[in-house]
Short mmCIF file of C-alpha atoms and ligand atoms in Angstrom, two decimals:
data_model
loop_
_atom_site.label_atom_id
_atom_site.label_comp_id
_atom_site.label_asym_id
_atom_site.label_seq_id
_atom_site.Cartn_x
_atom_site.Cartn_y
_atom_site.Cartn_z
CA MET A 1 -4.76 86.04 -64.89
CA ALA A 2 -7.59 85.62 -67.35
CA LEU A 3 -9.55 88.73 -68.11
CA ASP A 4 -12.86 87.04 -67.41
CA ALA A 5 -11.74 86.12 -63.85
CA VAL A 6 -13.95 88.83 -62.33
CA PRO A 7 -17.24 87.88 -64.03
CA LEU A 8 -16.51 84.19 -63.33
CA LEU A 9 -15.90 84.93 -59.68
CA ARG A 10 -19.08 87.02 -59.58
CA ASN A 11 -21.20 84.12 -60.79
CA GLU A 12 -19.60 81.69 -58.37
CA ALA A 13 -19.83 84.08 -55.40
CA LEU A 14 -23.50 84.94 -55.95
CA THR A 15 -24.46 81.25 -56.34
CA ALA A 16 -22.59 80.37 -53.12
CA LEU A 17 -24.22 83.30 -51.30
CA ALA A 18 -27.69 82.13 -52.27
CA ALA A 19 -26.85 78.69 -50.86
CA ALA A 20 -25.57 80.01 -47.49
CA GLY A 21 -28.48 79.14 -45.24
CA ASP A 22 -27.41 80.28 -41.78
CA ASP A 23 -25.18 82.69 -39.94
CA ALA A 24 -22.12 80.40 -39.86
CA ALA A 25 -22.31 79.71 -43.61
CA LEU A 26 -22.71 83.44 -44.25
CA ARG A 27 -19.55 84.27 -42.23
CA ALA A 28 -17.60 81.53 -44.04
CA TRP A 29 -18.77 82.93 -47.39
CA HIS A 30 -17.61 86.45 -46.44
CA THR A 31 -14.14 85.19 -45.47
CA ALA A 32 -13.83 83.12 -48.64
CA TYR A 33 -14.74 85.87 -51.12
CA LEU A 34 -14.27 89.21 -49.38
CA GLY A 35 -11.70 88.35 -46.68
CA ARG A 36 -8.88 90.91 -46.60
CA LYS A 37 -6.14 88.32 -46.23
CA ASP A 38 -7.11 85.27 -48.24
CA GLY A 39 -10.35 86.34 -49.91
CA ARG A 40 -10.75 85.50 -53.59
CA LEU A 41 -11.28 89.16 -54.59
CA THR A 42 -8.17 90.26 -52.68
CA GLY A 43 -6.36 87.53 -54.59
CA ILE A 44 -7.43 89.10 -57.91
CA LEU A 45 -6.41 92.60 -56.76
CA ARG A 46 -2.99 91.27 -55.73
CA THR A 47 -2.25 89.96 -59.20
CA LEU A 48 -3.19 93.20 -61.04
CA GLY A 49 0.51 94.04 -61.28
CA SER A 50 1.07 91.25 -63.79
CA LEU A 51 -1.38 92.85 -66.28
CA SER A 52 -0.85 95.51 -68.90
CA ILE A 53 -1.89 99.04 -67.89
CA GLU A 54 -4.96 98.82 -70.06
CA ASP A 55 -6.10 95.48 -68.62
CA ARG A 56 -5.17 96.57 -65.10
CA LYS A 57 -7.62 99.49 -65.35
CA THR A 58 -10.45 97.36 -66.70
CA VAL A 59 -9.97 94.45 -64.32
CA GLY A 60 -9.25 96.78 -61.33
CA ALA A 61 -12.43 98.76 -61.93
CA ALA A 62 -14.45 95.55 -62.39
CA ALA A 63 -12.97 94.06 -59.18
CA THR A 64 -13.77 97.21 -57.17
CA ALA A 65 -17.30 97.24 -58.53
CA LEU A 66 -17.68 93.54 -57.67
CA THR A 67 -16.42 94.18 -54.11
CA LEU A 68 -19.16 96.77 -53.60
CA GLU A 69 -21.76 94.53 -55.26
CA LEU A 70 -20.81 91.49 -53.15
CA GLU A 71 -20.80 93.51 -49.88
CA ALA A 72 -24.29 94.77 -50.73
CA ALA A 73 -25.45 91.26 -51.68
CA PHE A 74 -23.98 89.94 -48.41
CA GLU A 75 -25.94 92.49 -46.36
CA ALA A 76 -29.14 91.75 -48.25
CA ARG A 77 -28.74 88.00 -47.75
CA GLU A 78 -27.95 88.55 -44.06
CA GLN A 79 -31.15 90.52 -43.58
CA GLU A 80 -33.17 87.99 -45.54
CA LEU A 81 -31.91 85.17 -43.28
CA ARG A 82 -32.68 87.21 -40.13
CA ARG A 83 -36.20 87.88 -41.32
CA SER A 84 -36.93 84.26 -42.06
CA ALA A 85 -35.40 83.15 -38.70
CA LEU A 86 -37.65 85.65 -36.93
CA ALA A 87 -40.67 84.45 -38.88
CA ARG A 88 -39.84 80.83 -37.96
CA SER A 89 -39.47 81.61 -34.27
CA ILE A 90 -42.75 83.55 -34.24
CA GLU A 91 -44.44 80.60 -35.94
CA THR A 92 -43.05 77.87 -33.65
CA GLY A 93 -43.26 79.87 -30.41
CA ARG A 94 -46.76 81.07 -31.01
CA VAL A 95 -48.90 81.30 -27.86
CA ASP A 96 -52.61 80.91 -28.21
CA VAL A 97 -53.88 82.96 -25.30
CA THR A 98 -57.43 81.80 -25.95
CA LEU A 99 -56.62 78.12 -25.11
CA PRO A 100 -58.15 76.96 -21.81
CA ALA A 101 -55.45 76.50 -19.10
CA ARG A 102 -54.15 72.99 -18.43
CA PRO A 103 -55.50 71.69 -15.10
CA HIS A 104 -52.93 72.08 -12.31
CA LEU A 105 -52.98 68.69 -10.57
CA GLN A 106 -52.63 69.12 -6.85
CA GLY A 107 -51.99 66.27 -4.43
CA GLY A 108 -54.14 65.79 -1.34
CA LEU A 109 -54.17 63.92 1.92
CA HIS A 110 -55.34 60.31 1.81
CA PRO A 111 -58.95 60.05 3.10
CA VAL A 112 -57.81 57.80 5.97
CA THR A 113 -55.23 60.45 6.95
CA GLN A 114 -57.91 63.15 6.74
CA LEU A 115 -60.15 61.15 9.06
CA LEU A 116 -57.23 60.41 11.40
CA ARG A 117 -56.55 64.15 11.71
CA LYS A 118 -60.22 64.83 12.52
CA ILE A 119 -60.18 62.15 15.22
CA LEU A 120 -56.93 63.40 16.73
CA ASP A 121 -58.24 66.99 16.70
CA ALA A 122 -61.32 65.80 18.58
CA CYS A 123 -59.15 63.84 21.06
CA ARG A 124 -56.89 66.85 21.63
CA SER A 125 -59.83 69.10 22.33
CA MET A 126 -61.04 66.56 24.93
CA GLY A 127 -57.70 66.82 26.73
CA PHE A 128 -55.86 63.80 25.30
CA SER A 129 -52.17 64.08 24.33
CA ILE A 130 -50.99 62.36 21.16
CA VAL A 131 -48.18 59.80 21.54
CA GLU A 132 -46.76 57.37 19.00
CA GLY A 133 -44.98 54.05 19.34
CA PRO A 134 -43.04 51.48 17.30
CA GLU A 135 -44.65 49.33 14.61
CA VAL A 136 -42.02 46.62 15.07
CA GLU A 137 -42.83 45.53 18.59
CA LEU A 138 -41.80 42.99 21.18
CA ASP A 139 -44.09 40.07 21.96
CA TYR A 140 -43.92 41.35 25.55
CA TYR A 141 -45.72 44.65 24.79
CA ASN A 142 -48.06 43.34 22.09
CA PHE A 143 -49.20 40.28 24.05
CA GLU A 144 -47.62 39.25 27.36
CA ALA A 145 -47.91 42.52 29.26
CA LEU A 146 -51.49 42.77 27.97
CA ARG A 147 -52.30 39.49 29.76
CA ILE A 148 -52.03 37.35 26.62
CA PRO A 149 -49.30 34.84 27.55
CA GLN A 150 -47.77 32.43 25.06
CA ASP A 151 -50.14 29.59 24.14
CA HIS A 152 -53.13 31.56 25.44
CA PRO A 153 -56.10 30.94 23.10
CA ALA A 154 -56.74 34.68 22.92
CA ARG A 155 -53.66 34.94 20.68
CA ASP A 156 -55.84 33.46 17.94
CA MET A 157 -57.73 36.79 17.89
CA TRP A 158 -54.67 38.41 16.33
CA ASP A 159 -53.03 36.64 13.35
CA THR A 160 -49.48 37.84 13.61
CA PHE A 161 -46.58 38.67 11.29
CA TRP A 162 -43.51 37.43 13.13
CA ILE A 163 -40.01 38.79 12.50
CA ASP A 164 -37.11 36.36 12.16
CA GLU A 165 -34.50 38.47 13.96
CA ARG A 166 -34.51 38.63 17.73
CA VAL A 167 -33.14 41.10 20.23
CA ALA A 168 -30.88 39.19 22.66
CA GLY A 169 -32.57 38.62 26.00
CA GLN A 170 -35.95 39.92 24.74
CA THR A 171 -39.22 38.27 23.72
CA PRO A 172 -39.70 37.69 19.93
CA LEU A 173 -40.24 40.61 17.52
CA LEU A 174 -43.42 41.05 15.51
CA LEU A 175 -45.37 43.67 13.59
CA ARG A 176 -47.76 44.99 16.22
CA THR A 177 -51.27 43.63 15.72
CA GLN A 178 -52.85 46.52 17.62
CA THR A 179 -51.95 49.88 19.18
CA SER A 180 -52.74 48.58 22.69
CA PRO A 181 -49.01 47.95 23.46
CA MET A 182 -48.80 51.75 23.76
CA GLN A 183 -50.89 51.46 26.94
CA ILE A 184 -48.04 49.48 28.53
CA ARG A 185 -45.21 51.59 27.08
CA PHE A 186 -46.87 54.77 28.34
CA MET A 187 -47.78 53.47 31.81
CA GLU A 188 -44.20 52.22 32.27
CA GLU A 189 -43.02 55.82 31.99
CA HIS A 190 -45.95 57.90 33.27
CA LYS A 191 -48.27 57.76 36.27
CA PRO A 192 -51.87 59.03 36.55
CA PRO A 193 -53.55 61.22 35.61
CA ILE A 194 -53.11 59.80 32.09
CA ARG A 195 -55.00 60.83 28.95
CA ILE A 196 -53.45 59.74 25.67
CA ALA A 197 -54.51 58.98 22.12
CA SER A 198 -52.01 56.87 20.21
CA PRO A 199 -52.39 56.59 16.43
CA GLY A 200 -50.45 54.28 14.13
CA ARG A 201 -50.29 51.30 11.85
CA ALA A 202 -51.10 47.76 12.97
CA TYR A 203 -50.68 44.57 10.96
CA ARG A 204 -52.47 41.24 10.80
CA PHE A 205 -51.70 38.09 8.83
CA GLU A 206 -55.17 38.16 7.45
CA ALA A 207 -56.99 36.80 4.39
CA THR A 208 -58.25 40.08 2.97
CA ASP A 209 -61.89 40.71 2.07
CA THR A 210 -64.27 43.69 1.95
CA THR A 211 -63.77 44.44 5.68
CA HIS A 212 -60.32 42.93 6.38
CA GLU A 213 -56.95 44.36 5.42
CA TRP A 214 -53.51 43.10 6.44
CA MET A 215 -52.51 46.62 7.42
CA MET A 216 -54.71 49.09 9.23
CA THR A 217 -54.54 52.38 11.10
CA GLN A 218 -55.67 52.29 14.70
CA VAL A 219 -56.16 54.94 17.34
CA GLU A 220 -55.78 53.81 20.93
CA ILE A 221 -57.34 55.85 23.69
CA LEU A 222 -56.21 55.48 27.30
CA ALA A 223 -57.29 57.40 30.38
CA VAL A 224 -56.23 56.52 33.94
CA ASP A 225 -57.34 58.62 36.88
CA GLU A 226 -59.16 58.47 40.20
CA GLY A 227 -62.80 57.49 39.90
CA LEU A 228 -63.00 56.72 36.16
CA ASN A 229 -65.79 54.29 35.19
CA MET A 230 -67.65 52.90 32.17
CA GLY A 231 -69.77 56.07 32.13
CA HIS A 232 -66.67 58.12 31.34
CA LEU A 233 -65.69 55.68 28.59
CA LYS A 234 -69.16 55.84 27.08
CA GLY A 235 -69.33 59.64 27.35
CA THR A 236 -65.93 60.07 25.71
CA LEU A 237 -66.77 57.79 22.77
CA LEU A 238 -70.24 59.29 22.34
CA ASP A 239 -68.71 62.78 22.21
CA LEU A 240 -66.08 61.62 19.72
CA PHE A 241 -68.60 60.01 17.37
CA ARG A 242 -71.00 62.95 17.60
CA ARG A 243 -68.19 65.29 16.62
CA LEU A 244 -67.44 63.09 13.61
CA PHE A 245 -70.84 61.84 12.49
CA GLY A 246 -73.30 64.42 13.81
CA PRO A 247 -74.90 65.46 17.12
CA GLU A 248 -77.82 63.03 16.95
CA ARG A 249 -75.66 59.84 17.02
CA ARG A 250 -76.20 57.16 19.67
CA ILE A 251 -73.81 54.39 20.72
CA ARG A 252 -74.31 50.89 22.06
CA LEU A 253 -71.96 48.90 24.27
CA GLN A 254 -72.14 45.11 24.16
CA ALA A 255 -70.17 42.84 26.48
CA SER A 256 -67.08 41.46 24.79
CA TYR A 257 -63.75 39.90 25.69
CA PHE A 258 -60.28 41.40 25.49
CA PRO A 259 -57.78 40.00 28.03
CA PHE A 260 -56.49 43.46 28.96
CA VAL A 261 -59.84 44.99 29.99
CA GLU A 262 -62.50 44.06 32.51
CA PRO A 263 -65.28 44.53 31.68
CA GLY A 264 -64.75 44.64 27.91
CA ALA A 265 -67.11 45.89 25.24
CA GLU A 266 -67.70 46.07 21.51
CA VAL A 267 -68.95 49.56 20.76
CA ALA A 268 -71.40 50.20 17.95
CA MET A 269 -72.85 53.46 16.64
CA ASP A 270 -76.36 53.80 15.23
CA CYS A 271 -76.18 53.86 11.44
CA TYR A 272 -76.09 57.46 10.27
CA VAL A 273 -77.35 56.48 6.81
CA CYS A 274 -80.71 55.08 8.02
CA ASN A 275 -80.59 56.77 11.45
CA GLY A 276 -80.67 53.38 13.17
CA VAL A 277 -83.85 52.21 11.44
CA GLY A 278 -82.05 49.34 9.72
CA THR A 279 -84.69 47.96 7.41
CA GLY A 280 -83.32 47.73 3.87
CA CYS A 281 -80.17 49.75 4.69
CA ALA A 282 -77.04 48.54 2.86
CA SER A 283 -74.70 50.54 5.06
CA CYS A 284 -75.53 48.67 8.29
CA HIS A 285 -76.80 45.48 6.59
CA GLY A 286 -80.25 46.09 8.02
CA THR A 287 -79.18 46.01 11.68
CA GLY A 288 -79.31 49.74 12.39
CA TRP A 289 -75.90 49.53 14.12
CA ILE A 290 -72.28 49.71 12.94
CA GLU A 291 -69.47 48.08 14.93
CA MET A 292 -66.88 50.74 15.62
CA LEU A 293 -64.27 49.52 18.10
CA GLY A 294 -63.21 47.47 21.10
CA ALA A 295 -63.04 49.07 24.54
CA GLY A 296 -63.25 48.48 28.28
CA MET A 297 -61.90 49.26 31.74
CA VAL A 298 -58.14 48.68 32.04
CA HIS A 299 -57.61 45.37 33.86
CA PRO A 300 -56.55 46.11 37.49
CA GLU A 301 -53.76 43.53 37.19
CA ILE A 302 -52.18 45.63 34.41
CA LEU A 303 -52.37 48.79 36.53
CA GLU A 304 -50.67 46.94 39.42
CA ASN A 305 -47.97 45.55 37.07
CA MET A 306 -47.27 49.14 36.03
CA GLY A 307 -46.92 50.21 39.66
CA ILE A 308 -50.30 52.01 39.71
CA ASP A 309 -52.49 51.42 42.78
CA SER A 310 -55.65 49.82 41.36
CA ARG A 311 -57.65 50.58 44.52
CA LYS A 312 -57.06 54.29 43.97
CA TYR A 313 -56.95 54.49 40.18
CA THR A 314 -59.08 53.09 37.41
CA GLY A 315 -58.75 53.50 33.66
CA PHE A 316 -60.58 53.04 30.41
CA ALA A 317 -59.18 52.15 27.01
CA ALA A 318 -60.50 51.89 23.46
CA GLY A 319 -59.02 50.92 20.11
CA MET A 320 -60.60 51.77 16.79
CA GLY A 321 -59.74 50.79 13.23
CA LEU A 322 -59.77 53.79 10.93
CA GLU A 323 -60.11 52.06 7.57
CA ARG A 324 -63.48 50.59 8.62
CA LEU A 325 -64.50 53.89 10.17
CA ALA A 326 -63.51 55.64 6.92
CA MET A 327 -65.70 53.22 4.95
CA GLN A 328 -68.67 54.46 6.98
CA TYR A 329 -67.54 58.07 6.97
CA TYR A 330 -67.06 58.30 3.21
CA GLY A 331 -69.50 55.60 2.09
CA VAL A 332 -66.92 53.26 0.51
CA PRO A 333 -68.07 49.61 0.38
CA ASP A 334 -64.71 47.76 0.18
CA ILE A 335 -61.82 48.30 2.63
CA ARG A 336 -59.27 47.15 0.02
CA TRP A 337 -60.02 50.19 -2.13
CA TRP A 338 -58.18 52.49 0.32
CA TYR A 339 -54.73 51.21 -0.53
CA GLN A 340 -55.15 50.28 -4.20
CA ASN A 341 -54.17 53.90 -4.86
CA ASP A 342 -56.65 54.33 -7.69
CA LEU A 343 -56.83 58.08 -8.27
CA ARG A 344 -60.37 57.80 -9.60
CA LEU A 345 -61.36 56.96 -6.01
CA LEU A 346 -58.83 58.96 -4.00
CA SER A 347 -59.19 62.23 -5.91
CA GLN A 348 -62.83 62.43 -4.82
CA PHE A 349 -61.90 63.24 -1.23
C1 FA5 B 401 -58.20 45.37 19.16
O1 FA5 B 401 -57.31 45.50 18.32
C2 FA5 B 401 -58.04 45.90 20.53
N1 FA5 B 401 -56.69 46.33 20.73
C3 FA5 B 401 -59.02 47.03 20.77
C4 FA5 B 401 -59.12 47.41 22.21
C5 FA5 B 401 -58.37 48.47 22.71
C6 FA5 B 401 -59.97 46.74 23.06
C7 FA5 B 401 -58.46 48.85 24.02
C8 FA5 B 401 -60.07 47.07 24.40
C9 FA5 B 401 -59.33 48.16 24.85
P1 FA5 B 401 -59.92 44.34 17.50
O2 FA5 B 401 -59.12 43.21 17.09
O3 FA5 B 401 -61.39 44.15 17.61
O4 FA5 B 401 -59.44 44.91 18.89
O5 FA5 B 401 -59.64 45.52 16.49
C10 FA5 B 401 -60.06 46.85 16.75
C11 FA5 B 401 -60.59 47.48 15.47
O6 FA5 B 401 -59.63 47.38 14.45
C12 FA5 B 401 -61.82 46.78 14.91
O7 FA5 B 401 -62.98 47.30 15.48
C13 FA5 B 401 -61.73 47.11 13.44
O8 FA5 B 401 -62.25 48.40 13.21
C14 FA5 B 401 -60.27 47.18 13.21
N2 FA5 B 401 -59.77 45.94 12.59
C15 FA5 B 401 -59.46 44.77 13.17
N3 FA5 B 401 -59.00 43.88 12.28
C16 FA5 B 401 -59.00 44.51 11.09
C17 FA5 B 401 -58.62 44.14 9.76
N4 FA5 B 401 -58.13 42.96 9.46
N5 FA5 B 401 -58.76 45.05 8.78
C18 FA5 B 401 -59.23 46.29 9.08
N6 FA5 B 401 -59.59 46.70 10.28
C19 FA5 B 401 -59.50 45.82 11.30
#
């Protein structure tokens, strides 16, 4: 062994220690130079026996001194690395408590759903039960049982999405064009007194514009009992609209035609923007009135078909489209905006 082995090893070990940049490198360095089994210093101590007594003393003392020096240097380097790791983590994980909080985006109910809930709440408090029915419907319920037979011109009032599949032995399938089929489905199963409100989607094969969508939400109202007349229909609708649009609202019934009611009516409400004045009002296009829904007295033939004695019982029904109602309620000028899902619009409600 060369006598300068210890100083050479010292230089090499200290250079390598300065280059060890993390915990793993530090451990590897310790094993390589100070390891009890295969460490380089242990290697030098093992070969002392081959030296003269004089050299053995010198080299032995130098090796012992280097062991102490390297252990101390190791500890110092270890602490240095810990300090800089801590400083780094403080720097990168710094929290600025003075920053304004990020807004917490919260979802909300669609305005049409909000209005639907208001209407159903009002219906419930007037004694109506809520029932729902299928959106994929049989021609029988959507048309035939409502006195709209095949080839009847009144079918033109409802542009229909037809479904290719058929149920064996049944009339064709379609996407219901209105919620009125629920009148039939309910009267098949229940006898008077009847008071139901039936909400749900209805579909029409429609060219869309500012007031026409191909999908809409309707609420159907049906009441069948002894002695019901147009006065009850009018009173119910007036109460409903006053609850929604304010206690001073008035409504107007105009004769209209739906095959399943007699008499039938288009119901309008006085414009709540101009209070029915009309002149110059964009909301009601200067008429003072806003068309709200179709309604009428349930046709006696339908009651009889459902096994309800039409000499004893009478009924009224109404069907309203919520997207148009919501346009009035929230002051939105284009029906197509509801389902474009633009958050700039929807987040306002
Ligand atoms: C009917 O659907 C009848 N079932 C209403 C009825 C029920 C009459 C019970 C008598 C007794 P109508 O097609 O007019 O009627 O539609 C009713 C409402 O749905 C309209 O007043 C309108 O608010 C809405 N509506 C109709 N078509 C569309 C459409 N394409 N887009 C948006 N809303 C529509």
